[in-house]
Coordinates of C-alpha atoms and ligand atoms in Angstrom, one line a residue:
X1 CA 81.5 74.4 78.5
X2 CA 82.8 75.8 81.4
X3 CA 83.4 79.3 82.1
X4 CA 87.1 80.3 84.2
X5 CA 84.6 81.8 86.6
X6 CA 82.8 78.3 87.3
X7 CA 86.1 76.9 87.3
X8 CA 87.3 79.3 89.9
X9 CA 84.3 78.5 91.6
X10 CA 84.7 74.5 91.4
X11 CA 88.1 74.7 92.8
X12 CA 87.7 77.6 95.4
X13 CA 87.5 75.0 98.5
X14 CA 90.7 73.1 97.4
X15 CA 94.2 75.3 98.2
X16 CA 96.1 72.9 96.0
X17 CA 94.1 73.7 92.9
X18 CA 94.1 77.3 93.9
X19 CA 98.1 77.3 93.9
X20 CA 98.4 75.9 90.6
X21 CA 96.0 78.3 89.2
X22 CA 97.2 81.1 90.6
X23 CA 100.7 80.6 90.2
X24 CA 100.3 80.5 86.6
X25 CA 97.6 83.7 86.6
X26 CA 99.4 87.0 85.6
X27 CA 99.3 89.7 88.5
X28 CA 100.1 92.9 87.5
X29 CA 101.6 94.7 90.4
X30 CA 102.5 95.0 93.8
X31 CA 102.6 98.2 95.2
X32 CA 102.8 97.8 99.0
X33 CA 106.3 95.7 99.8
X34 CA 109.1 97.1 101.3
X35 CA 112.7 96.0 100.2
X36 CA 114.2 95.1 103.2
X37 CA 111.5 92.4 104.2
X38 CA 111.0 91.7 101.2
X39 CA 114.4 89.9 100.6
X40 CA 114.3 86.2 102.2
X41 CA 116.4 85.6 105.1
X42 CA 118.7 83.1 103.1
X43 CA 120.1 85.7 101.0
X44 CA 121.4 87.5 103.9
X45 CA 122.5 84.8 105.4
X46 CA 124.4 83.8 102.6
X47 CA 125.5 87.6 102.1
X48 CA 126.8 88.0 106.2
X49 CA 128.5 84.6 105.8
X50 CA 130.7 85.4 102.6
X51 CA 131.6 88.7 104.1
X52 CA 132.8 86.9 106.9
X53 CA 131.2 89.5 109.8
X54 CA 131.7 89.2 113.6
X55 CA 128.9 87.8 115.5
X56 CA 127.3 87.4 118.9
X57 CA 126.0 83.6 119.1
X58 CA 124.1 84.5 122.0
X59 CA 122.1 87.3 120.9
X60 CA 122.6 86.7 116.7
X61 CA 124.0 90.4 117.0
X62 CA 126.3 91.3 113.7
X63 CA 129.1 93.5 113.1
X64 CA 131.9 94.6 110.9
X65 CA 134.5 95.3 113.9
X66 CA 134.1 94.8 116.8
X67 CA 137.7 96.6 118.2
X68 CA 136.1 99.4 119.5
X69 CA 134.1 97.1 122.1
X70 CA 135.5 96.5 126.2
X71 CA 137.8 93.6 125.6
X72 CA 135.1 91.4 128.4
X73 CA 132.4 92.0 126.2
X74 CA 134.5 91.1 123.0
X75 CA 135.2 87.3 124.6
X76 CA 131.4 87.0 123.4
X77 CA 131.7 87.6 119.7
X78 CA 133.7 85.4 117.0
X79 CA 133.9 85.4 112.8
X80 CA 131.5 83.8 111.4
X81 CA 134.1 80.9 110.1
X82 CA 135.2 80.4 113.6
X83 CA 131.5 78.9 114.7
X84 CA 131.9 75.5 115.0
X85 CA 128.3 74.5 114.2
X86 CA 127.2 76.5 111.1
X87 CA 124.3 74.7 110.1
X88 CA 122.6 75.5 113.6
X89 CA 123.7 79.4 113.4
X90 CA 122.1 79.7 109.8
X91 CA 118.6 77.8 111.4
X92 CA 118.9 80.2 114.2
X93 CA 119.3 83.0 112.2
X94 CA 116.3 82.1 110.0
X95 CA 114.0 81.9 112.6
X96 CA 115.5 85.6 114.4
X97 CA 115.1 87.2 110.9
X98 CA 112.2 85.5 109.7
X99 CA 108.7 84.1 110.9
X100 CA 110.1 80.3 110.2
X101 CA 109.0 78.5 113.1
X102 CA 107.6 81.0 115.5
X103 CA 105.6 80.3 118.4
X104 CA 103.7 82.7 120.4
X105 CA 105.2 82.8 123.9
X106 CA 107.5 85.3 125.7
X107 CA 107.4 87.7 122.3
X108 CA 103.8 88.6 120.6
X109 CA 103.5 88.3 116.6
X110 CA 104.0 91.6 116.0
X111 CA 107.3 92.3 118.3
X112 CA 109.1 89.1 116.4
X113 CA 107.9 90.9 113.2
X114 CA 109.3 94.8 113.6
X115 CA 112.3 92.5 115.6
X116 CA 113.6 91.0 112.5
X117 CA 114.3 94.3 110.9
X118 CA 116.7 95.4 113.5
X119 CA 118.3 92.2 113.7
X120 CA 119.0 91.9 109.7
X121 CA 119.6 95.5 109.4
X122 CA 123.4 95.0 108.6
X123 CA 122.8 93.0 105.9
X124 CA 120.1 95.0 104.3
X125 CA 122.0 98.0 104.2
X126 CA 124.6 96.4 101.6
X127 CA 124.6 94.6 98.6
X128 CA 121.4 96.5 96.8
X129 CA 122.4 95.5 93.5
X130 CA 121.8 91.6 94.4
X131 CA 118.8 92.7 96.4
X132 CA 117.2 94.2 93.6
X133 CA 117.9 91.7 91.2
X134 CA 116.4 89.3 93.7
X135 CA 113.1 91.3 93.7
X136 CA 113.1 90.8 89.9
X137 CA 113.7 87.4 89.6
X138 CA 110.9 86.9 92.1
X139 CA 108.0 89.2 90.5
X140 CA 109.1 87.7 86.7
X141 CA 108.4 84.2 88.5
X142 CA 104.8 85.0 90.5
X143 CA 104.2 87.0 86.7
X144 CA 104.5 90.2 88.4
X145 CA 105.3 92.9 85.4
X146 CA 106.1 96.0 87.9
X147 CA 107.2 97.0 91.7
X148 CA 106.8 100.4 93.8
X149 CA 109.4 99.2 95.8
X150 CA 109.0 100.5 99.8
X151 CA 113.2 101.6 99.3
X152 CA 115.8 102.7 101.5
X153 CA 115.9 105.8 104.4
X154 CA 116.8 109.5 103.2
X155 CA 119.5 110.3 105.3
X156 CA 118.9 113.7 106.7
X157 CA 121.7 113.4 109.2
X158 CA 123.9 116.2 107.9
X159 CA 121.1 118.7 108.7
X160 CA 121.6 120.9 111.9
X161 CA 118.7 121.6 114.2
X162 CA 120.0 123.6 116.8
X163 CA 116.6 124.0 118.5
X164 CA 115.2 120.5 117.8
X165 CA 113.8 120.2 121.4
X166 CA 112.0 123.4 121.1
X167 CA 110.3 122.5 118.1
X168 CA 109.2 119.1 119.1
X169 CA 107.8 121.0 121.9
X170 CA 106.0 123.5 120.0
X171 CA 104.4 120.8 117.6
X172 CA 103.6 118.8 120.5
X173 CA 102.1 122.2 122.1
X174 CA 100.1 122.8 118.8
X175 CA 99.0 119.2 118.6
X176 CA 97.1 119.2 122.2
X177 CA 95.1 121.9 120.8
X178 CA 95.2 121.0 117.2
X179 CA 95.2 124.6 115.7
X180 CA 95.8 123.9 112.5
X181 CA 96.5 127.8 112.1
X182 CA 99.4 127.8 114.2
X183 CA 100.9 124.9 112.8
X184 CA 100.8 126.2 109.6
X185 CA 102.8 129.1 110.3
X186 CA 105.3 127.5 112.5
X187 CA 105.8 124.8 109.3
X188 CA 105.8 127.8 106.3
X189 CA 108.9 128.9 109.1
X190 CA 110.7 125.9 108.8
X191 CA 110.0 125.1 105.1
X192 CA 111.7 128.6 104.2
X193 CA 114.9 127.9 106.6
X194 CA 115.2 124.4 105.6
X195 CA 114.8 124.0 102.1
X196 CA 118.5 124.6 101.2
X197 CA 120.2 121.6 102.9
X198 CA 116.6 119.7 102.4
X199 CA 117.0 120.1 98.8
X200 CA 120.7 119.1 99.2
X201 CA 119.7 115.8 101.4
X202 CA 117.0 115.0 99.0
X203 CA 119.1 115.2 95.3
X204 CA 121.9 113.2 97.2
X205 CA 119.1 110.7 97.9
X206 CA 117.5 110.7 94.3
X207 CA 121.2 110.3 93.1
X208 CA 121.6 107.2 94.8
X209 CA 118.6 105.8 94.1
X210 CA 118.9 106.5 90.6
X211 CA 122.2 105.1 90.1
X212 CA 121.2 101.6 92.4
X213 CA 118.1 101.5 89.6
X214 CA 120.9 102.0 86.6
X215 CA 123.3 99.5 88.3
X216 CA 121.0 97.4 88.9
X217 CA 120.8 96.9 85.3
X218 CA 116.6 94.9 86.3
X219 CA 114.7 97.1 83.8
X220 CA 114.6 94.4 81.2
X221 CA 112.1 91.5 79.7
X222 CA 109.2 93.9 80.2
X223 CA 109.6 95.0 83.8
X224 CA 109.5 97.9 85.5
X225 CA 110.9 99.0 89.3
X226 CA 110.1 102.2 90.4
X227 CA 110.6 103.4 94.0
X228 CA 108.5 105.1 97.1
X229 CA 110.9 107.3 99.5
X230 CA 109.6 106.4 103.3
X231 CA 110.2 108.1 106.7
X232 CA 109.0 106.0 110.1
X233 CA 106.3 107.3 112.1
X234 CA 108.4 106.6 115.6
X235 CA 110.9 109.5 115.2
X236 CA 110.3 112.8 117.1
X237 CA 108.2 115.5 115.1
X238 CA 110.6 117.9 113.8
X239 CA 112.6 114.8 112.8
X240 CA 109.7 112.7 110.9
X241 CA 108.8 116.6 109.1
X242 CA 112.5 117.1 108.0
X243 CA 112.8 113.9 106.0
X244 CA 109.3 114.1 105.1
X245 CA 110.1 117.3 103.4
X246 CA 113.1 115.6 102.0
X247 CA 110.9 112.7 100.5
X248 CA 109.0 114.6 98.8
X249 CA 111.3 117.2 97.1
X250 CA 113.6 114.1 96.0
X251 CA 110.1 112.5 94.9
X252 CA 109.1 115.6 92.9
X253 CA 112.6 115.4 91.1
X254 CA 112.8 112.1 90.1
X255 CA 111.0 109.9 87.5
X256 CA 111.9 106.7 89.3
X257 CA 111.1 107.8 92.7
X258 CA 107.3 107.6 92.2
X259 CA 105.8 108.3 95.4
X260 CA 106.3 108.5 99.2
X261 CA 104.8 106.5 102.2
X262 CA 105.1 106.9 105.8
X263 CA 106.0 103.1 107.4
X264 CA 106.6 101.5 111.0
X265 CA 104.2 100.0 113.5
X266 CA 101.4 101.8 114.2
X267 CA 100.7 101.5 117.8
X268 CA 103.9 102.5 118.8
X269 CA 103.7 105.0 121.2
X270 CA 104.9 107.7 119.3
X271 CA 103.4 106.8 116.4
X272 CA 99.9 106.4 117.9
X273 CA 100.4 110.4 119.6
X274 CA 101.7 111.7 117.0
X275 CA 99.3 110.7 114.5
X276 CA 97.5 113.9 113.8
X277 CA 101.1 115.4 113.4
X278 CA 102.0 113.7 111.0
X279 CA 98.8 113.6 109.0
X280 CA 99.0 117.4 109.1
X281 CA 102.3 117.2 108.1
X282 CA 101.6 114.9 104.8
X283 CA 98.7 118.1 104.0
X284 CA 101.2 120.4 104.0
X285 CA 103.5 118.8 101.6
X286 CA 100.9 117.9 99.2
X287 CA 100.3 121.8 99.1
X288 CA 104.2 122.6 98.5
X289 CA 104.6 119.3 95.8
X290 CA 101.2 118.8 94.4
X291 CA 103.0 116.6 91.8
X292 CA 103.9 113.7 94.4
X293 CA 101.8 111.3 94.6
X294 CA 101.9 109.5 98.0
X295 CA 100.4 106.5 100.0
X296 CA 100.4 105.7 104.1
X297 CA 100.2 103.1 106.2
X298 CA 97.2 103.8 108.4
X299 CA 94.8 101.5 110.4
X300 CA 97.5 98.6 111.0
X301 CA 95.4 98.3 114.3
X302 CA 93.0 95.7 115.7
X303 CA 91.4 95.6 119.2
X304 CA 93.5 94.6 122.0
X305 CA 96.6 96.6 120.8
X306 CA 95.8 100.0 121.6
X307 CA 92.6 101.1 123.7
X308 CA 89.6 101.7 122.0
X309 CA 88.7 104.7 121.0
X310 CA 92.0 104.8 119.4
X311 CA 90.5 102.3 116.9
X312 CA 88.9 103.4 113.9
X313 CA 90.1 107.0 113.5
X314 CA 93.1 106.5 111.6
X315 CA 91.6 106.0 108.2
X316 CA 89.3 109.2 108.8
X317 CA 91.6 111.5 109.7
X318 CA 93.4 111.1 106.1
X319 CA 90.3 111.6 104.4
X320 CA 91.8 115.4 104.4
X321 CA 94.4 114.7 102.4
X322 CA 93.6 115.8 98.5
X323 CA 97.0 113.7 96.9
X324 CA 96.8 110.7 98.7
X325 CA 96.3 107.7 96.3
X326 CA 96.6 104.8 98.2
X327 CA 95.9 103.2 102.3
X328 CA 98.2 100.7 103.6
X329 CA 96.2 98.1 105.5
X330 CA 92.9 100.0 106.9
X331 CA 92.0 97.3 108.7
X332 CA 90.7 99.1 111.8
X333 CA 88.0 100.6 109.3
X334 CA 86.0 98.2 111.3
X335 CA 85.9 100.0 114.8
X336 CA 85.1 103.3 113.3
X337 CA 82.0 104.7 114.8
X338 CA 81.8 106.7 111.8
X339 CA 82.2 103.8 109.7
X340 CA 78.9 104.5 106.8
X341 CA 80.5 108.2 106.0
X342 CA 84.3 107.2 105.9
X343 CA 83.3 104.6 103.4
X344 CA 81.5 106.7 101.3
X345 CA 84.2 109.1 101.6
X346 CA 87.1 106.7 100.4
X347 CA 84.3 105.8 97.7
X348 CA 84.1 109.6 96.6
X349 CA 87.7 109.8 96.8
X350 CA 88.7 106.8 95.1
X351 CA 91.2 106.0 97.7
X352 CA 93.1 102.6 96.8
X353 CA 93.3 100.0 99.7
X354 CA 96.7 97.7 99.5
X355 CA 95.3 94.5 101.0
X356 CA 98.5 92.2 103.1
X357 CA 96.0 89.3 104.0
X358 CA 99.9 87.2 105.6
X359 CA 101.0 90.5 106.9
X360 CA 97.5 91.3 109.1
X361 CA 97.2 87.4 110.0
X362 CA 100.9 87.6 111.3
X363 CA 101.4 90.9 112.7
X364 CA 97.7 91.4 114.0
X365 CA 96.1 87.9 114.1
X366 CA 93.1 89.3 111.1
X367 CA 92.5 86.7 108.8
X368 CA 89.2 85.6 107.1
X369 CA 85.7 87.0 108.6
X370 CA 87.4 89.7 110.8
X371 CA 89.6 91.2 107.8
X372 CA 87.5 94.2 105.7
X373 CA 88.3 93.2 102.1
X374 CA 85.5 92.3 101.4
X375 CA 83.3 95.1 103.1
X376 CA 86.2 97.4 100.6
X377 CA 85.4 95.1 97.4
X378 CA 81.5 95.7 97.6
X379 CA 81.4 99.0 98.7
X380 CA 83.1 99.9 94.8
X381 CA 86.7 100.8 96.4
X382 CA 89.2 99.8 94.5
X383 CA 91.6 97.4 96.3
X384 CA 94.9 95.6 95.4
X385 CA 96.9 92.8 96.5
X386 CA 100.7 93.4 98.1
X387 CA 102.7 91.3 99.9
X388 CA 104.0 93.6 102.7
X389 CA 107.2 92.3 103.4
X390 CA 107.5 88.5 101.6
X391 CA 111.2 87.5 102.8
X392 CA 110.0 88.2 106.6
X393 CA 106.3 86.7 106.0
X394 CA 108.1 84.2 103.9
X395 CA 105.2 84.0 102.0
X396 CA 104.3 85.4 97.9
X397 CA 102.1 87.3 95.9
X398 CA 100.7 83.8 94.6
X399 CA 99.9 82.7 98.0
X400 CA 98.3 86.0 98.4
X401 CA 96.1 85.4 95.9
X402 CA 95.5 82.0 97.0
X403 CA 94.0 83.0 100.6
X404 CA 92.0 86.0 98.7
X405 CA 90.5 83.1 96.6
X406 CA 90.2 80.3 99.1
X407 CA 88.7 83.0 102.0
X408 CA 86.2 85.5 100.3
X409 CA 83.6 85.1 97.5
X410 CA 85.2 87.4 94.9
X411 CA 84.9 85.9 91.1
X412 CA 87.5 85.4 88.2
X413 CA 86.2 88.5 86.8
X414 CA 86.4 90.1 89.8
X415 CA 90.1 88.9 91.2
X416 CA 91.6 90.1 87.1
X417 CA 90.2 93.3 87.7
X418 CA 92.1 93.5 91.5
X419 CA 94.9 92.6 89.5
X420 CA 94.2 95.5 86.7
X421 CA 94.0 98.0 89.3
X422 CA 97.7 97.1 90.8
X423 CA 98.6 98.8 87.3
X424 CA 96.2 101.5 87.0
X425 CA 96.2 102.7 90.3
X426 CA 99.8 102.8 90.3
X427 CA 102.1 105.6 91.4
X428 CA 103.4 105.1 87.1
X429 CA 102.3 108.7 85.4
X430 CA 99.9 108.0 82.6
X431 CA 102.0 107.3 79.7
X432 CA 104.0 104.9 77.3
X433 CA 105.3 102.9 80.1
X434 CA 101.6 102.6 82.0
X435 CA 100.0 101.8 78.3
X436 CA 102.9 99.0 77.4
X437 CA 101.9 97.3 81.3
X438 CA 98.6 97.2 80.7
X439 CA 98.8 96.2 77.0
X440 CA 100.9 93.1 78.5
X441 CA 98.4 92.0 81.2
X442 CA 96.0 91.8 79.0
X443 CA 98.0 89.6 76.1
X444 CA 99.0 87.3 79.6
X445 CA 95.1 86.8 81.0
X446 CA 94.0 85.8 77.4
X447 CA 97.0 83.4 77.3
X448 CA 96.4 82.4 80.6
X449 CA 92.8 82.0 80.0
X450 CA 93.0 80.0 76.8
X451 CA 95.7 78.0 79.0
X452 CA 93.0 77.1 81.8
X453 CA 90.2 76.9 79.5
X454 CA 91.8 74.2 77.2
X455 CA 92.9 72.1 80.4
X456 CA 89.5 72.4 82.5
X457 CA 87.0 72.3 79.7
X458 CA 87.1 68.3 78.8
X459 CA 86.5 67.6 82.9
X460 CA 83.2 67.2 84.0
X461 CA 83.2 70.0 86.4
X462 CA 81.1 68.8 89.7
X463 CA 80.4 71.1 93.0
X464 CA 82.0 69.2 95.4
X465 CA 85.3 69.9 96.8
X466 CA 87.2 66.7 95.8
X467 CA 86.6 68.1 91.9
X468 CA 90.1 69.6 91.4
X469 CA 91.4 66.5 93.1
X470 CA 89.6 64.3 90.7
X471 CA 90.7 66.5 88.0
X472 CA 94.6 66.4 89.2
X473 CA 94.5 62.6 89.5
X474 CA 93.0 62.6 85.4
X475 CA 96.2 64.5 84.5
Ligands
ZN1 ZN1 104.0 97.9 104.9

C-alpha cells in the first residue's frame, strides 16, 4: 500500500506526473494576483480588435482617437481592420504584452515585465465584467474555490492639493531624519483636512467595485471573489498617502473590499527612497482603521538590482506594522544581516509569505536553491502559493505547484496544508463564508485522495525516476 505522500515522493523527479497530479489537486486560494496581469494577452487582443481601436504598428501603441494628434504623426497610426497582416500584429502583440518568446537582450526581465502593463493598459481598463468572469472560469478549472483579487486604482484625481510640492518636501525633510514624531503630526494635519473628499473618493471607489462584483454576476458554484484596493509605490509622497488613506477608508466600508496592498517594482527609484515613507505611512492607517486588514509587496529585490546594503531591510522594517497579515515576495530575506531575529520575528508575528516561484524566476532570475521558501517552510511561517500576475507570466496556479513540488522537499502533507493556509490566512473575516471554503477543501482532498489512491495503489511503486513514466505507459 502506498501512501499519497510516497506517491508524491515517487513521482517528484518527473514534471509530467507532477502536472497531472496537481492539476487535479484542489488548491484553495490565491491571494497574491493582480487583475490586470492576470488576464492572458489573448483576451485583450481579442477585446482591442472587436472594438476596432487605432494603433501604432511601429511601437504597438493603442488608442480610441487619435484626432487630437499633429496630422505628421497621425500618418503613423491606422484601425485595427486596416492592417493588412493581422496574424503578425496579434503575435506581435502577444509577445509586447506578455513574456511569450522573450529573450534577454536590449531590455532586462524585469523592464519587459512592468512594460507590458503600460502597453496593455487600454484594454485593461474596460471590459471588467468579461475580465472577471475570465478569472473565474480559470480558478474553477486549476480547483481554486476563492480570489483576493489585486483590483483596479482608486482614483483620487478630483482631490485638490494646493501645496503638494511643499508637502512632498516636508515628508522628504522628515524622512532624512526619520522623526517619527514629526511625521506623525504633519500626517494627524492632513488626515483632519482630508478626510472629507477622501471619504468621498473612497465610497465612489467601493461603489464601483461593488457593483463590477454584482455585475459580474461570478459568485456562484461555490466561489468566492473578494477584492484588495492597491496604490503604487512610484508616486510622490503626499500622492501614494492620499490614496492610501482612500484605500483604507473604502476597505473599512466594504465587505467585498477585503484588504489593501501597496504594488509596483520595488527598486524603482522612488520606490526604493521612499521606502520608509511609506512603511510609516501603512502604521498610521492601521492606527486610524484597525479593522483593515492589509498585505505589501516588500523584498521583490535580489543582488545586482540595487546596491547592497539596500538588500535585506525591506522585510525588517515592516516588522512594525501590528495589522499586517501578509508579505508579497520577501525574497531579499536572504541578504539581511539581521536575518536570525527577522525570522523569528515574522515567526512571532505569524506573518504570511505569498510565494510567486514564475514571477521571481522572471522578474528577478530566483528560482530553485537561491529562492527562501524553503528557509520560510521550516522555520514554522506559514507560506502560500500565488500566481502574481498569470496572463503576463502566462503561467498557472497548477504549474505553481508543479515547480514547488518538482524544486523543494516539501511532502503531500505538507503541500495540503500550504494550500489550507491560502484559506485561513485569508483577508475572508471568520465566518459562514470562511467555514463553507474550508468545509469544501476538505470534501475535495478526500475525493482527490481516494482519486489518486485508487489509481497509484495497484502499481508497483519503485524509486527511480522513470516510475510515473512506467506507470503512465500501464494506463
Ligand atoms: Zn504582485
Amino acid at each position: 500500500m502506498n501512501t499519497i505522500n510516497e506517491i508524491l515522493e515517487t513521482i517528484r523527479p518527473n514534471r509530467s506526473a507532477l502536472f497531472g497530479f496537481f492539476s487535479m489537486m484542489p488548491k484553495g486560494g490565491d491571494l497574491h494576483h493582480h487583475y490586470s496581469g492576470s488576464i492572458y494577452t489573448e483576451s485583450y487582443i481579442d477585446y482591442v480588435f472587436q472594438k476596432d481601436f487605432f494603433i501604432n504598428e511601429v511601437t504597438l501603441e493603442l488608442a480610441k482617437d487619435i484626432s487630437t494628434l499633429p496630422a505628421e504623426i497621425q500618418k503613423e497610426w491606422k484601425k485595427i481592420s486596416q492592417v493588412i497582416n493581422k496574424e503578425k500584429l496579434k503575435l506581435s502583440l502577444l509577445r509586447a504584452w506578455s513574456i511569450k518568446d522573450f529573450v534577454k537582450g536590449s531590455q532586462s526581465g524585469d523592464e519587459h515585465f512592468f512594460a507590458t502593463f503600460t502597453q496593455f493598459n487600454l484594454p485593461s481598463k474596460e471590459d471588467y465584467i468579461n475580465g472577471l468572469n475570465e478569472l473565474k472560469r480559470r480558478a474553477l478549472n486549476q480547483k481554486i474555490s476563492y480570489l483576493e483579487t489585486i483590483f483596479i486604482t482608486l482614483s483620487t484625481k478630483d482631490i485638490q492639493l494646493p501645496n503638494e510640492t511643499e508637502l512632498d518636501k516636508q515628508f522628504l525633510d522628515i524622512q532624512k531624519t526619520k522623526d517619527t514624531g514629526a511625521l506623525n503630526l504633519e500626517l494627524e494635519k492632513i488626515f483632519k483636512e482630508y478626510l472629507q473628499p477622501v471619504t468621498t473618493a473612497a465610497n465612489e471607489h467601493t461603489r464601483k467595485v461593488e457593483k463590477l462584483h454584482a455585475d459580474s454576476q461570478v459568485e456562484t458554484n461555490g466561489f468566492v471573489l473578494r477584492f484588495q484596493n492597491y496604490v503604487a509605490r512610484y508616486k510622490q509622497p503626499i500622492d501614494v498617502f492620499i490614496e492610501l488613506f482612500a484605500c483604507f477608508h473604502s476597505s473599512d466600508n466594504s465587505n467585498l473590499i477585503s484588504g489593501v496592498n501597496i504594488v509596483a517594482a520595488e527598486n524603482g527609484e522612488t520606490s526604493m527612497r521612499d521606502y520608509w515613507l511609506h512603511t510609516m505611512f501603512f502604521k498610521f492607517l492601521e492606527g486610524k482603521y484597525p479593522k483593515v486588514r492589509y498585505a505589501v509587496h516588500a523584498g521583490e529585490l535580489v543582488g545586482g538590482m540595487v546596491q547592497p546594503e539596500n538588500l535585506g531591510t525591506h522585510i525588517r522594517q515592516t516588522l512594525i506594522l501590528d495589522n499586517l497579515t501578509r508579505i508579497g515576495h520577501a525574497v531579499d530575506i536572504i541578504y539581511d544581516n539581521d536575518f536570525i531575529n527577522t525570522i523569528r520575528k515574522l515567526q512571532a508575528k505569524k506573518t504570511v509569505i505569498e510565494i510567486n516561484l514564475s514571477s521571481n524566476e522572471f522578474i528577478l532570475g530566483v528560482a530553485n536553491d537561491l529562492h527562501p521558501v524553503e528557509i520560510y517552510y521550516r522555520n514554522h511561517i506559514p507560506i502560500v502559493i500565488c500566481t502574481d500576475d498569470e496572463g503576463v507570466l502566462r503561467t498557472s496556479i497548477t504549474e505553481q505547484y508543479v515547480l514547488l513540488a518538482h524544486r523543494y522537499k516539501l511532502s503531500y502533507d505538507e503541500i495540503k496544508e500550504v494550500v489550507t493556509n491560502s484559506i485561513t490566512y485569508s483577508n475572508l473575516e471568520d465566518g459562514k463564508i470562511k467555514t463553507q471554503l474550508l468545509e469544501k477543501l476538505d470534501s475535495d482532498f478526500k475525493e482527490f485522495e481516494k482519486n489518486i489512491l485508487e489509481f497509484y495503489q495497484p502499481i508497483v511503486l519503485e524509486k527511480d525516476n522513470f516510475t510515473a513514466l512506467k506507470f503512465m505507459s500501464l494506463s
